[in-house]
PDB file of C-alpha atoms in Angstrom:
ATOM      1  CA  UNK A   1       0.000   0.000   0.000  1.00  0.00           C
ATOM      2  CA  UNK A   2       1.291   3.456  -0.884  1.00  0.00           C
ATOM      3  CA  UNK A   3       2.481   5.816   1.824  1.00  0.00           C
ATOM      4  CA  UNK A   4       0.685   9.011   2.699  1.00  0.00           C
ATOM      5  CA  UNK A   5       2.459  12.293   3.444  1.00  0.00           C
ATOM      6  CA  UNK A   6       1.137  12.312   7.023  1.00  0.00           C
ATOM      7  CA  UNK A   7       2.506   8.808   7.667  1.00  0.00           C
ATOM      8  CA  UNK A   8       5.932   9.989   6.557  1.00  0.00           C
ATOM      9  CA  UNK A   9       5.794  13.244   8.515  1.00  0.00           C
ATOM     10  CA  UNK A  10       4.697  11.650  11.786  1.00  0.00           C
ATOM     11  CA  UNK A  11       6.844   8.494  11.661  1.00  0.00           C
ATOM     12  CA  UNK A  12       8.252   8.084  15.161  1.00  0.00           C
ATOM     13  CA  UNK A  13      11.628   6.754  16.191  1.00  0.00           C
ATOM     14  CA  UNK A  14      12.083   3.281  17.620  1.00  0.00           C
ATOM     15  CA  UNK A  15      14.952   1.425  19.229  1.00  0.00           C
ATOM     16  CA  UNK A  16      15.995  -0.030  15.847  1.00  0.00           C
ATOM     17  CA  UNK A  17      15.837   1.057  12.209  1.00  0.00           C
ATOM     18  CA  UNK A  18      12.542   0.334  10.474  1.00  0.00           C
ATOM     19  CA  UNK A  19      11.102   0.805   7.006  1.00  0.00           C
ATOM     20  CA  UNK A  20       7.898   2.337   5.712  1.00  0.00           C
ATOM     21  CA  UNK A  21       7.370   0.907   2.232  1.00  0.00           C
ATOM     22  CA  UNK A  22       5.784   2.801  -0.629  1.00  0.00           C
ATOM     23  CA  UNK A  23       5.995   0.078  -3.256  1.00  0.00           C
ATOM     24  CA  UNK A  24       8.151  -0.809  -6.270  1.00  0.00           C
ATOM     25  CA  UNK A  25      11.269  -0.866  -4.079  1.00  0.00           C
ATOM     26  CA  UNK A  26      10.892   2.619  -2.567  1.00  0.00           C
ATOM     27  CA  UNK A  27      10.885   2.928   1.219  1.00  0.00           C
ATOM     28  CA  UNK A  28      11.564   5.388   4.001  1.00  0.00           C
ATOM     29  CA  UNK A  29      14.201   4.244   6.475  1.00  0.00           C
ATOM     30  CA  UNK A  30      13.501   5.688   9.927  1.00  0.00           C
ATOM     31  CA  UNK A  31      16.605   5.675  12.138  1.00  0.00           C
ATOM     32  CA  UNK A  32      16.721   5.719  15.957  1.00  0.00           C
ATOM     33  CA  UNK A  33      18.359   9.165  15.858  1.00  0.00           C
ATOM     34  CA  UNK A  34      15.244  10.549  14.127  1.00  0.00           C
ATOM     35  CA  UNK A  35      16.560  10.831  10.572  1.00  0.00           C
ATOM     36  CA  UNK A  36      14.284   9.702   7.753  1.00  0.00           C
ATOM     37  CA  UNK A  37      16.053   8.551   4.597  1.00  0.00           C
ATOM     38  CA  UNK A  38      14.603   7.641   1.204  1.00  0.00           C
ATOM     39  CA  UNK A  39      15.994   4.396  -0.225  1.00  0.00           C
ATOM     40  CA  UNK A  40      15.171   2.191  -3.191  1.00  0.00           C
ATOM     41  CA  UNK A  41      16.027  -1.464  -3.687  1.00  0.00           C
ATOM     42  CA  UNK A  42      16.360  -2.803  -7.205  1.00  0.00           C
ATOM     43  CA  UNK A  43      17.956  -5.704  -9.037  1.00  0.00           C
ATOM     44  CA  UNK A  44      20.522  -5.364 -11.795  1.00  0.00           C
ATOM     45  CA  UNK A  45      22.568  -8.170 -13.286  1.00  0.00           C
ATOM     46  CA  UNK A  46      21.057 -10.672 -10.858  1.00  0.00           C
ATOM     47  CA  UNK A  47      22.231  -8.692  -7.816  1.00  0.00           C
ATOM     48  CA  UNK A  48      20.232  -6.641  -5.362  1.00  0.00           C
ATOM     49  CA  UNK A  49      21.343  -3.006  -5.186  1.00  0.00           C
ATOM     50  CA  UNK A  50      20.364   0.027  -3.146  1.00  0.00           C
ATOM     51  CA  UNK A  51      19.960   3.685  -4.098  1.00  0.00           C
ATOM     52  CA  UNK A  52      19.687   6.623  -1.711  1.00  0.00           C
ATOM     53  CA  UNK A  53      17.497   9.561  -2.692  1.00  0.00           C
ATOM     54  CA  UNK A  54      18.144  11.843   0.280  1.00  0.00           C
ATOM     55  CA  UNK A  55      16.605  12.743   3.613  1.00  0.00           C
ATOM     56  CA  UNK A  56      13.046  13.729   4.387  1.00  0.00           C
ATOM     57  CA  UNK A  57      11.867  16.593   4.426  1.00  0.00           C
ATOM     58  CA  UNK A  58      14.542  17.859   1.986  1.00  0.00           C
ATOM     59  CA  UNK A  59      13.261  15.204  -0.434  1.00  0.00           C
ATOM     60  CA  UNK A  60       9.469  14.975  -0.248  1.00  0.00           C
ATOM     61  CA  UNK A  61       7.362  11.893  -0.877  1.00  0.00           C
ATOM     62  CA  UNK A  62       6.395  13.237  -4.314  1.00  0.00           C
ATOM     63  CA  UNK A  63      10.035  13.897  -5.237  1.00  0.00           C
ATOM     64  CA  UNK A  64      11.075  10.414  -4.078  1.00  0.00           C
ATOM     65  CA  UNK A  65       8.356   8.918  -6.282  1.00  0.00           C
ATOM     66  CA  UNK A  66       9.592  10.938  -9.269  1.00  0.00           C
ATOM     67  CA  UNK A  67      13.119   9.685  -8.682  1.00  0.00           C
ATOM     68  CA  UNK A  68      11.798   6.113  -8.436  1.00  0.00           C
ATOM     69  CA  UNK A  69      10.077   6.579 -11.808  1.00  0.00           C
ATOM     70  CA  UNK A  70      13.332   7.818 -13.375  1.00  0.00           C
ATOM     71  CA  UNK A  71      15.163   4.784 -11.992  1.00  0.00           C
ATOM     72  CA  UNK A  72      12.504   2.487 -13.454  1.00  0.00           C
ATOM     73  CA  UNK A  73      13.009   4.111 -16.885  1.00  0.00           C
ATOM     74  CA  UNK A  74      16.774   3.544 -16.714  1.00  0.00           C
ATOM     75  CA  UNK A  75      16.223  -0.075 -15.655  1.00  0.00           C
ATOM     76  CA  UNK A  76      13.754  -0.552 -18.491  1.00  0.00           C
ATOM     77  CA  UNK A  77      16.386   0.643 -20.953  1.00  0.00           C
ATOM     78  CA  UNK A  78      18.812  -1.955 -19.589  1.00  0.00           C
ATOM     79  CA  UNK A  79      21.048   0.455 -17.659  1.00  0.00           C
ATOM     80  CA  UNK A  80      22.261   0.450 -14.086  1.00  0.00           C
ATOM     81  CA  UNK A  81      20.915   3.576 -12.346  1.00  0.00           C
ATOM     82  CA  UNK A  82      23.426   3.252  -9.522  1.00  0.00           C
ATOM     83  CA  UNK A  83      26.407   3.420 -11.870  1.00  0.00           C
ATOM     84  CA  UNK A  84      25.263   6.677 -13.480  1.00  0.00           C
ATOM     85  CA  UNK A  85      24.873   8.445 -10.113  1.00  0.00           C
ATOM     86  CA  UNK A  86      28.485   8.036  -9.063  1.00  0.00           C
ATOM     87  CA  UNK A  87      31.090  10.220 -10.694  1.00  0.00           C
ATOM     88  CA  UNK A  88      34.268   8.191 -11.034  1.00  0.00           C
ATOM     89  CA  UNK A  89      37.460  10.092 -10.340  1.00  0.00           C
ATOM     90  CA  UNK A  90      40.271   8.481 -12.300  1.00  0.00           C
ATOM     91  CA  UNK A  91      43.232   9.304 -10.097  1.00  0.00           C
ATOM     92  CA  UNK A  92      46.270   7.055  -9.883  1.00  0.00           C
ATOM     93  CA  UNK A  93      47.996   6.302  -6.623  1.00  0.00           C
ATOM     94  CA  UNK A  94      50.945   8.445  -7.662  1.00  0.00           C
ATOM     95  CA  UNK A  95      48.698  11.442  -8.389  1.00  0.00           C
ATOM     96  CA  UNK A  96      46.966  11.048  -5.021  1.00  0.00           C
ATOM     97  CA  UNK A  97      50.302  10.773  -3.213  1.00  0.00           C
ATOM     98  CA  UNK A  98      51.689  13.861  -4.933  1.00  0.00           C
ATOM     99  CA  UNK A  99      48.538  15.819  -4.130  1.00  0.00           C
ATOM    100  CA  UNK A 100      48.699  14.754  -0.477  1.00  0.00           C
ATOM    101  CA  UNK A 101      52.402  15.611  -0.312  1.00  0.00           C
ATOM    102  CA  UNK A 102      51.752  19.057  -1.789  1.00  0.00           C
ATOM    103  CA  UNK A 103      49.113  19.813   0.845  1.00  0.00           C
ATOM    104  CA  UNK A 104      51.313  18.429   3.606  1.00  0.00           C
ATOM    105  CA  UNK A 105      54.312  20.450   2.407  1.00  0.00           C
ATOM    106  CA  UNK A 106      52.260  23.664   2.511  1.00  0.00           C
ATOM    107  CA  UNK A 107      51.164  22.894   6.067  1.00  0.00           C
ATOM    108  CA  UNK A 108      54.736  22.178   7.147  1.00  0.00           C
ATOM    109  CA  UNK A 109      56.000  25.422   5.548  1.00  0.00           C
ATOM    110  CA  UNK A 110      53.333  27.412   7.363  1.00  0.00           C
ATOM    111  CA  UNK A 111      54.384  25.811  10.660  1.00  0.00           C
ATOM    112  CA  UNK A 112      58.024  26.616  10.056  1.00  0.00           C
ATOM    113  CA  UNK A 113      57.208  30.292   9.441  1.00  0.00           C
ATOM    114  CA  UNK A 114      55.366  30.527  12.752  1.00  0.00           C
ATOM    115  CA  UNK A 115      58.338  29.067  14.601  1.00  0.00           C
ATOM    116  CA  UNK A 116      56.804  25.714  15.500  1.00  0.00           C
TER     117      UNK A 116
END
């Protein structure tokens, strides 16, 4: 059965996480700390996957349903909606090390100027 806006708004905290399902994989995860997170389960390539749509009330019930519909379109076209949401930074280990070293060197130089 589909969720109603009032059910989402007045969902109370419990000792453990619990889910309020909306259907077609979309649910609201209610955490013990009071946060309410939109999630969607789907299957791609024979594996179960999970998407996060954001926190309620920043993402409303209507917006979460729109995002679910977009995911269903991508799945219908044979794509993996989770892969398109993650930007992949192609950085080698050497590039990361040089970047870290550059930041660290600047911090050390600043400390030397202050007399540390």
